[in-house]
C-alpha atoms as an extended CHARMM CRD file, in Angstrom:
* protein
*
       188  EXT
         1         1  UNK       CA             91.7580000000      113.1010000000       84.1670000000  PROA      1               0.0000000000
         2         2  UNK       CA             90.9860000000      110.7610000000       86.8590000000  PROA      2               0.0000000000
         3         3  UNK       CA             91.8030000000      113.8210000000       89.5950000000  PROA      3               0.0000000000
         4         4  UNK       CA             89.8870000000      116.2340000000       87.7640000000  PROA      4               0.0000000000
         5         5  UNK       CA             86.6860000000      113.6270000000       87.6040000000  PROA      5               0.0000000000
         6         6  UNK       CA             87.0510000000      113.2690000000       91.0480000000  PROA      6               0.0000000000
         7         7  UNK       CA             87.3610000000      117.0930000000       91.7670000000  PROA      7               0.0000000000
         8         8  UNK       CA             83.4840000000      117.1390000000       90.2070000000  PROA      8               0.0000000000
         9         9  UNK       CA             82.3790000000      115.1450000000       92.8080000000  PROA      9               0.0000000000
        10        10  UNK       CA             84.0970000000      116.0240000000       95.9070000000  PROA      10              0.0000000000
        11        11  UNK       CA             86.2320000000      119.3030000000       95.1120000000  PROA      11              0.0000000000
        12        12  UNK       CA             87.3550000000      119.7380000000       98.5080000000  PROA      12              0.0000000000
        13        13  UNK       CA             89.1040000000      116.5860000000       99.0070000000  PROA      13              0.0000000000
        14        14  UNK       CA             91.0800000000      117.4120000000       95.9880000000  PROA      14              0.0000000000
        15        15  UNK       CA             92.0070000000      120.6930000000       96.9070000000  PROA      15              0.0000000000
        16        16  UNK       CA             92.8190000000      120.3000000000      100.3500000000  PROA      16              0.0000000000
        17        17  UNK       CA             95.0650000000      117.2590000000       99.6020000000  PROA      17              0.0000000000
        18        18  UNK       CA             96.5600000000      117.6700000000       95.8070000000  PROA      18              0.0000000000
        19        19  UNK       CA             99.2540000000      119.4470000000       95.5030000000  PROA      19              0.0000000000
        20        20  UNK       CA             99.0650000000      120.8420000000       99.1670000000  PROA      20              0.0000000000
        21        21  UNK       CA            100.2660000000      118.3190000000      100.8600000000  PROA      21              0.0000000000
        22        22  UNK       CA            100.7730000000      115.5120000000       97.9940000000  PROA      22              0.0000000000
        23        23  UNK       CA            102.0540000000      116.3900000000       94.6210000000  PROA      23              0.0000000000
        24        24  UNK       CA            100.4430000000      114.8180000000       91.4670000000  PROA      24              0.0000000000
        25        25  UNK       CA            103.7100000000      113.3180000000       90.6060000000  PROA      25              0.0000000000
        26        26  UNK       CA            103.5380000000      111.6230000000       94.3010000000  PROA      26              0.0000000000
        27        27  UNK       CA            100.2660000000      110.6780000000       93.8620000000  PROA      27              0.0000000000
        28        28  UNK       CA            101.1750000000      108.8400000000       90.3040000000  PROA      28              0.0000000000
        29        29  UNK       CA            104.3940000000      107.0760000000       92.2360000000  PROA      29              0.0000000000
        30        30  UNK       CA            101.7350000000      105.3510000000       95.0120000000  PROA      30              0.0000000000
        31        31  UNK       CA             99.1150000000      104.5490000000       92.2340000000  PROA      31              0.0000000000
        32        32  UNK       CA            102.2140000000      103.1200000000       89.7780000000  PROA      32              0.0000000000
        33        33  UNK       CA            103.0890000000      101.0510000000       93.4700000000  PROA      33              0.0000000000
        34        34  UNK       CA             99.2660000000       99.7540000000       93.7770000000  PROA      34              0.0000000000
        35        35  UNK       CA             98.8500000000       98.5380000000       90.1140000000  PROA      35              0.0000000000
        36        36  UNK       CA            102.2900000000       96.6820000000       89.7160000000  PROA      36              0.0000000000
        37        37  UNK       CA            100.7570000000       94.3240000000       92.4680000000  PROA      37              0.0000000000
        38        38  UNK       CA             97.7500000000       94.1830000000       90.6110000000  PROA      38              0.0000000000
        39        39  UNK       CA             95.5490000000       96.7350000000       93.3920000000  PROA      39              0.0000000000
        40        40  UNK       CA             92.4740000000       98.0170000000       91.8360000000  PROA      40              0.0000000000
        41        41  UNK       CA             92.6180000000      101.9200000000       91.9300000000  PROA      41              0.0000000000
        42        42  UNK       CA             89.4010000000      102.3990000000       91.0830000000  PROA      42              0.0000000000
        43        43  UNK       CA             88.6890000000      103.9080000000       94.6970000000  PROA      43              0.0000000000
        44        44  UNK       CA             90.6850000000      106.9140000000       94.3980000000  PROA      44              0.0000000000
        45        45  UNK       CA             88.7050000000      109.1740000000       96.7830000000  PROA      45              0.0000000000
        46        46  UNK       CA             89.8050000000      106.5920000000       99.6760000000  PROA      46              0.0000000000
        47        47  UNK       CA             93.4550000000      106.4330000000       98.1100000000  PROA      47              0.0000000000
        48        48  UNK       CA             93.6290000000      110.4210000000       98.3480000000  PROA      48              0.0000000000
        49        49  UNK       CA             92.0680000000      110.3320000000      101.8870000000  PROA      49              0.0000000000
        50        50  UNK       CA             94.3920000000      108.1310000000      102.7920000000  PROA      50              0.0000000000
        51        51  UNK       CA             97.6590000000      110.0890000000      101.6040000000  PROA      51              0.0000000000
        52        52  UNK       CA             96.0760000000      113.1670000000      102.9360000000  PROA      52              0.0000000000
        53        53  UNK       CA             95.8410000000      111.6570000000      106.4450000000  PROA      53              0.0000000000
        54        54  UNK       CA             99.5350000000      109.9790000000      106.4070000000  PROA      54              0.0000000000
        55        55  UNK       CA            101.8350000000      112.6240000000      103.7960000000  PROA      55              0.0000000000
        56        56  UNK       CA            102.4880000000      114.8530000000      106.8020000000  PROA      56              0.0000000000
        57        57  UNK       CA            103.8310000000      111.9540000000      108.3150000000  PROA      57              0.0000000000
        58        58  UNK       CA            106.3690000000      110.5610000000      105.5180000000  PROA      58              0.0000000000
        59        59  UNK       CA            106.9740000000      111.5400000000      101.9300000000  PROA      59              0.0000000000
        60        60  UNK       CA            108.1670000000      107.8690000000      101.2560000000  PROA      60              0.0000000000
        61        61  UNK       CA            105.8670000000      106.7730000000       98.4610000000  PROA      61              0.0000000000
        62        62  UNK       CA            106.7030000000      103.2420000000       99.6120000000  PROA      62              0.0000000000
        63        63  UNK       CA            105.3350000000      103.7860000000      102.9220000000  PROA      63              0.0000000000
        64        64  UNK       CA            102.7690000000      106.0400000000      101.7200000000  PROA      64              0.0000000000
        65        65  UNK       CA            101.5210000000      102.9700000000       99.6470000000  PROA      65              0.0000000000
        66        66  UNK       CA            101.4150000000      100.7180000000      102.4360000000  PROA      66              0.0000000000
        67        67  UNK       CA             99.1000000000      103.0290000000      104.4120000000  PROA      67              0.0000000000
        68        68  UNK       CA             96.7670000000      102.9970000000      101.3290000000  PROA      68              0.0000000000
        69        69  UNK       CA             97.0480000000       99.1720000000      100.3500000000  PROA      69              0.0000000000
        70        70  UNK       CA             95.3260000000       99.1000000000      104.5870000000  PROA      70              0.0000000000
        71        71  UNK       CA             92.6990000000      101.5090000000      103.3690000000  PROA      71              0.0000000000
        72        72  UNK       CA             91.6540000000       99.1190000000      100.6480000000  PROA      72              0.0000000000
        73        73  UNK       CA             92.2730000000       96.0170000000      102.5070000000  PROA      73              0.0000000000
        74        74  UNK       CA             88.5170000000       95.2120000000      101.7520000000  PROA      74              0.0000000000
        75        75  UNK       CA             89.2580000000       95.3410000000       98.0050000000  PROA      75              0.0000000000
        76        76  UNK       CA             92.6010000000       93.5890000000       98.4330000000  PROA      76              0.0000000000
        77        77  UNK       CA             90.9400000000       90.3900000000      100.1960000000  PROA      77              0.0000000000
        78        78  UNK       CA             88.0340000000       90.3610000000       97.7750000000  PROA      78              0.0000000000
        79        79  UNK       CA             90.2940000000       89.4490000000       94.6660000000  PROA      79              0.0000000000
        80        80  UNK       CA             92.0440000000       86.3250000000       96.7880000000  PROA      80              0.0000000000
        81        81  UNK       CA             89.1430000000       84.6170000000       98.8050000000  PROA      81              0.0000000000
        82        82  UNK       CA             87.2210000000       81.8560000000       97.1960000000  PROA      82              0.0000000000
        83        83  UNK       CA             83.2560000000       81.4590000000       97.7170000000  PROA      83              0.0000000000
        84        84  UNK       CA             83.1500000000       81.1910000000      100.8710000000  PROA      84              0.0000000000
        85        85  UNK       CA             85.2260000000       84.0110000000      102.0370000000  PROA      85              0.0000000000
        86        86  UNK       CA             88.4600000000       82.0770000000      102.8620000000  PROA      86              0.0000000000
        87        87  UNK       CA             91.8480000000       83.0360000000      101.9960000000  PROA      87              0.0000000000
        88        88  UNK       CA             94.0480000000       80.2710000000      101.1660000000  PROA      88              0.0000000000
        89        89  UNK       CA             97.5290000000       81.0920000000      102.1750000000  PROA      89              0.0000000000
        90        90  UNK       CA            101.4730000000       80.4330000000      103.0690000000  PROA      90              0.0000000000
        91        91  UNK       CA            102.8200000000       82.1150000000      106.3020000000  PROA      91              0.0000000000
        92        92  UNK       CA            106.0540000000       82.5610000000      107.2740000000  PROA      92              0.0000000000
        93        93  UNK       CA            107.7840000000       81.2200000000      110.1690000000  PROA      93              0.0000000000
        94        94  UNK       CA            108.0560000000       83.8280000000      113.1830000000  PROA      94              0.0000000000
        95        95  UNK       CA            111.8430000000       83.5080000000      113.2630000000  PROA      95              0.0000000000
        96        96  UNK       CA            112.2130000000       83.9260000000      109.2900000000  PROA      96              0.0000000000
        97        97  UNK       CA            109.9530000000       87.5090000000      109.8610000000  PROA      97              0.0000000000
        98        98  UNK       CA            112.4620000000       88.3070000000      112.3570000000  PROA      98              0.0000000000
        99        99  UNK       CA            115.4460000000       87.3310000000      110.3580000000  PROA      99              0.0000000000
       100       100  UNK       CA            114.2350000000       89.4240000000      107.0050000000  PROA      100             0.0000000000
       101       101  UNK       CA            113.5610000000       92.2800000000      109.5920000000  PROA      101             0.0000000000
       102       102  UNK       CA            116.6680000000       92.3120000000      110.6200000000  PROA      102             0.0000000000
       103       103  UNK       CA            118.4170000000       92.6230000000      107.4110000000  PROA      103             0.0000000000
       104       104  UNK       CA            116.0010000000       95.6760000000      106.3490000000  PROA      104             0.0000000000
       105       105  UNK       CA            117.2430000000       99.1030000000      106.8940000000  PROA      105             0.0000000000
       106       106  UNK       CA            115.3180000000      102.0580000000      107.0740000000  PROA      106             0.0000000000
       107       107  UNK       CA            116.7530000000      104.8550000000      105.7690000000  PROA      107             0.0000000000
       108       108  UNK       CA            115.7700000000      108.6160000000      104.0650000000  PROA      108             0.0000000000
       109       109  UNK       CA            115.8180000000      106.6890000000      100.6160000000  PROA      109             0.0000000000
       110       110  UNK       CA            113.4450000000      103.9980000000      101.6470000000  PROA      110             0.0000000000
       111       111  UNK       CA            114.0990000000      100.4900000000      102.8860000000  PROA      111             0.0000000000
       112       112  UNK       CA            116.9290000000       98.5110000000      101.5130000000  PROA      112             0.0000000000
       113       113  UNK       CA            117.2540000000       94.9660000000      101.9320000000  PROA      113             0.0000000000
       114       114  UNK       CA            121.0540000000       93.7230000000      103.1130000000  PROA      114             0.0000000000
       115       115  UNK       CA            120.2160000000       90.1720000000      103.0990000000  PROA      115             0.0000000000
       116       116  UNK       CA            123.0330000000       88.2640000000      101.0400000000  PROA      116             0.0000000000
       117       117  UNK       CA            122.5040000000       87.3050000000       97.4110000000  PROA      117             0.0000000000
       118       118  UNK       CA            122.8560000000       83.6520000000       98.1380000000  PROA      118             0.0000000000
       119       119  UNK       CA            120.4650000000       83.8880000000      101.3380000000  PROA      119             0.0000000000
       120       120  UNK       CA            117.9980000000       85.4440000000       99.3320000000  PROA      120             0.0000000000
       121       121  UNK       CA            118.0830000000       83.4280000000       96.6060000000  PROA      121             0.0000000000
       122       122  UNK       CA            117.8190000000       80.2490000000       99.0720000000  PROA      122             0.0000000000
       123       123  UNK       CA            114.5220000000       82.2100000000      100.2360000000  PROA      123             0.0000000000
       124       124  UNK       CA            113.1130000000       82.8420000000       97.2300000000  PROA      124             0.0000000000
       125       125  UNK       CA            113.5440000000       79.3450000000       96.1090000000  PROA      125             0.0000000000
       126       126  UNK       CA            111.7120000000       77.9740000000       99.0910000000  PROA      126             0.0000000000
       127       127  UNK       CA            108.7950000000       79.9090000000       98.7850000000  PROA      127             0.0000000000
       128       128  UNK       CA            108.5940000000       79.3860000000       95.0480000000  PROA      128             0.0000000000
       129       129  UNK       CA            108.3360000000       75.6260000000       96.3740000000  PROA      129             0.0000000000
       130       130  UNK       CA            105.5770000000       76.0060000000       98.5360000000  PROA      130             0.0000000000
       131       131  UNK       CA            103.7960000000       78.0640000000       95.9900000000  PROA      131             0.0000000000
       132       132  UNK       CA            103.9170000000       75.5180000000       93.8030000000  PROA      132             0.0000000000
       133       133  UNK       CA            102.4480000000       73.0260000000       96.1550000000  PROA      133             0.0000000000
       134       134  UNK       CA             99.9830000000       75.2780000000       96.9300000000  PROA      134             0.0000000000
       135       135  UNK       CA             98.9250000000       76.0440000000       93.1510000000  PROA      135             0.0000000000
       136       136  UNK       CA             99.0360000000       72.5610000000       92.2730000000  PROA      136             0.0000000000
       137       137  UNK       CA             95.6310000000       72.0970000000       94.7110000000  PROA      137             0.0000000000
       138       138  UNK       CA             94.0470000000       74.6510000000       92.0090000000  PROA      138             0.0000000000
       139       139  UNK       CA             94.1520000000       77.7150000000       94.4270000000  PROA      139             0.0000000000
       140       140  UNK       CA             95.7260000000       80.9030000000       93.9460000000  PROA      140             0.0000000000
       141       141  UNK       CA             99.3350000000       81.4490000000       95.6880000000  PROA      141             0.0000000000
       142       142  UNK       CA             98.9890000000       84.2910000000       98.6060000000  PROA      142             0.0000000000
       143       143  UNK       CA            101.8620000000       85.0460000000      101.0620000000  PROA      143             0.0000000000
       144       144  UNK       CA            100.9550000000       86.3110000000      104.5750000000  PROA      144             0.0000000000
       145       145  UNK       CA            103.2500000000       88.2370000000      106.4470000000  PROA      145             0.0000000000
       146       146  UNK       CA            103.5700000000       91.1480000000      109.1430000000  PROA      146             0.0000000000
       147       147  UNK       CA            103.2590000000       94.5300000000      107.3830000000  PROA      147             0.0000000000
       148       148  UNK       CA            106.6280000000       95.2760000000      108.3250000000  PROA      148             0.0000000000
       149       149  UNK       CA            108.2830000000       93.3200000000      106.2500000000  PROA      149             0.0000000000
       150       150  UNK       CA            105.2310000000       92.8710000000      103.5390000000  PROA      150             0.0000000000
       151       151  UNK       CA            106.6650000000       95.2580000000      100.7610000000  PROA      151             0.0000000000
       152       152  UNK       CA            110.4190000000       93.4820000000      101.3990000000  PROA      152             0.0000000000
       153       153  UNK       CA            108.8730000000       90.0390000000      100.4730000000  PROA      153             0.0000000000
       154       154  UNK       CA            107.4300000000       91.5420000000       97.3730000000  PROA      154             0.0000000000
       155       155  UNK       CA            110.1700000000       92.9110000000       95.9720000000  PROA      155             0.0000000000
       156       156  UNK       CA            112.4540000000       90.1450000000       96.8900000000  PROA      156             0.0000000000
       157       157  UNK       CA            109.6840000000       87.4840000000       94.7970000000  PROA      157             0.0000000000
       158       158  UNK       CA            109.0710000000       90.1460000000       92.3610000000  PROA      158             0.0000000000
       159       159  UNK       CA            111.3600000000       88.8820000000       89.2200000000  PROA      159             0.0000000000
       160       160  UNK       CA            110.7860000000       84.7640000000       90.1910000000  PROA      160             0.0000000000
       161       161  UNK       CA            107.1880000000       84.5470000000       91.5610000000  PROA      161             0.0000000000
       162       162  UNK       CA            105.5240000000       88.0950000000       89.8030000000  PROA      162             0.0000000000
       163       163  UNK       CA            102.0560000000       86.8970000000       89.8040000000  PROA      163             0.0000000000
       164       164  UNK       CA            102.3070000000       85.5910000000       93.9220000000  PROA      164             0.0000000000
       165       165  UNK       CA            100.3400000000       88.2760000000       95.9250000000  PROA      165             0.0000000000
       166       166  UNK       CA            101.9790000000       89.4080000000       99.2200000000  PROA      166             0.0000000000
       167       167  UNK       CA             99.3400000000       90.5150000000      101.5940000000  PROA      167             0.0000000000
       168       168  UNK       CA            100.0770000000       91.7330000000      105.5430000000  PROA      168             0.0000000000
       169       169  UNK       CA             97.9200000000       90.8720000000      108.3490000000  PROA      169             0.0000000000
       170       170  UNK       CA             96.6470000000       94.2320000000      108.4750000000  PROA      170             0.0000000000
       171       171  UNK       CA             94.9670000000       93.5590000000      105.3190000000  PROA      171             0.0000000000
       172       172  UNK       CA             92.5470000000       90.7870000000      106.1160000000  PROA      172             0.0000000000
       173       173  UNK       CA             89.2740000000       92.0090000000      106.8410000000  PROA      173             0.0000000000
       174       174  UNK       CA             87.0770000000       90.3370000000      109.7060000000  PROA      174             0.0000000000
       175       175  UNK       CA             84.8190000000       88.3770000000      107.4390000000  PROA      175             0.0000000000
       176       176  UNK       CA             87.8630000000       86.9320000000      105.5370000000  PROA      176             0.0000000000
       177       177  UNK       CA             88.7610000000       83.3580000000      106.9350000000  PROA      177             0.0000000000
       178       178  UNK       CA             92.2940000000       82.9100000000      106.7890000000  PROA      178             0.0000000000
       179       179  UNK       CA             93.6010000000       79.2010000000      105.6230000000  PROA      179             0.0000000000
       180       180  UNK       CA             97.2620000000       79.0950000000      106.5050000000  PROA      180             0.0000000000
       181       181  UNK       CA             98.4350000000       75.8230000000      104.2730000000  PROA      181             0.0000000000
       182       182  UNK       CA            102.1030000000       76.2620000000      104.4500000000  PROA      182             0.0000000000
       183       183  UNK       CA            104.6440000000       77.3030000000      106.4770000000  PROA      183             0.0000000000
       184       184  UNK       CA            107.8520000000       78.8820000000      105.1170000000  PROA      184             0.0000000000
       185       185  UNK       CA            111.0780000000       78.8090000000      107.2280000000  PROA      185             0.0000000000
       186       186  UNK       CA            114.6900000000       79.1330000000      106.4480000000  PROA      186             0.0000000000
       187       187  UNK       CA            115.2360000000       75.0770000000      107.2580000000  PROA      187             0.0000000000
       188       188  UNK       CA            112.9630000000       73.8230000000      104.5850000000  PROA      188             0.0000000000
């Protein structure tokens, strides 16, 4: 139904992208990934344009979702800023980002995290403690990290911290002021 409604407004876009470059099932998978992280999908035109731009480079729905998230940066940011356009967030120590990145295997079937269960659990506990500190101040918890590890961090914390947003640096628009109020590292 969404595609049919959009087709009445921009038929050339739909004919060019769906199903020529992106199959409806692939579009559905990307939409599911977006909705799982509470990203509004109202701007279906931007989503399909972005998929059309990147579908020739990859068919991995997780990678395509990251491209779409970048295109929807303004919408994503708006959900988490305060009335003064400030984004209160927790960031990762660069050494921790490097460690997480080093444990990501990029293959044909997407990205796999090879970090041990014990290390992952310790990391999630540290993140949860910092998130708790931030939410006690009355602010929404947002984790900010590099685009290379954003999806992996989100998957890592998904079951323990389902309501915590994980944003990448490239999803922050220029009019938003970033207020980093905590640093997450492996040593506390």
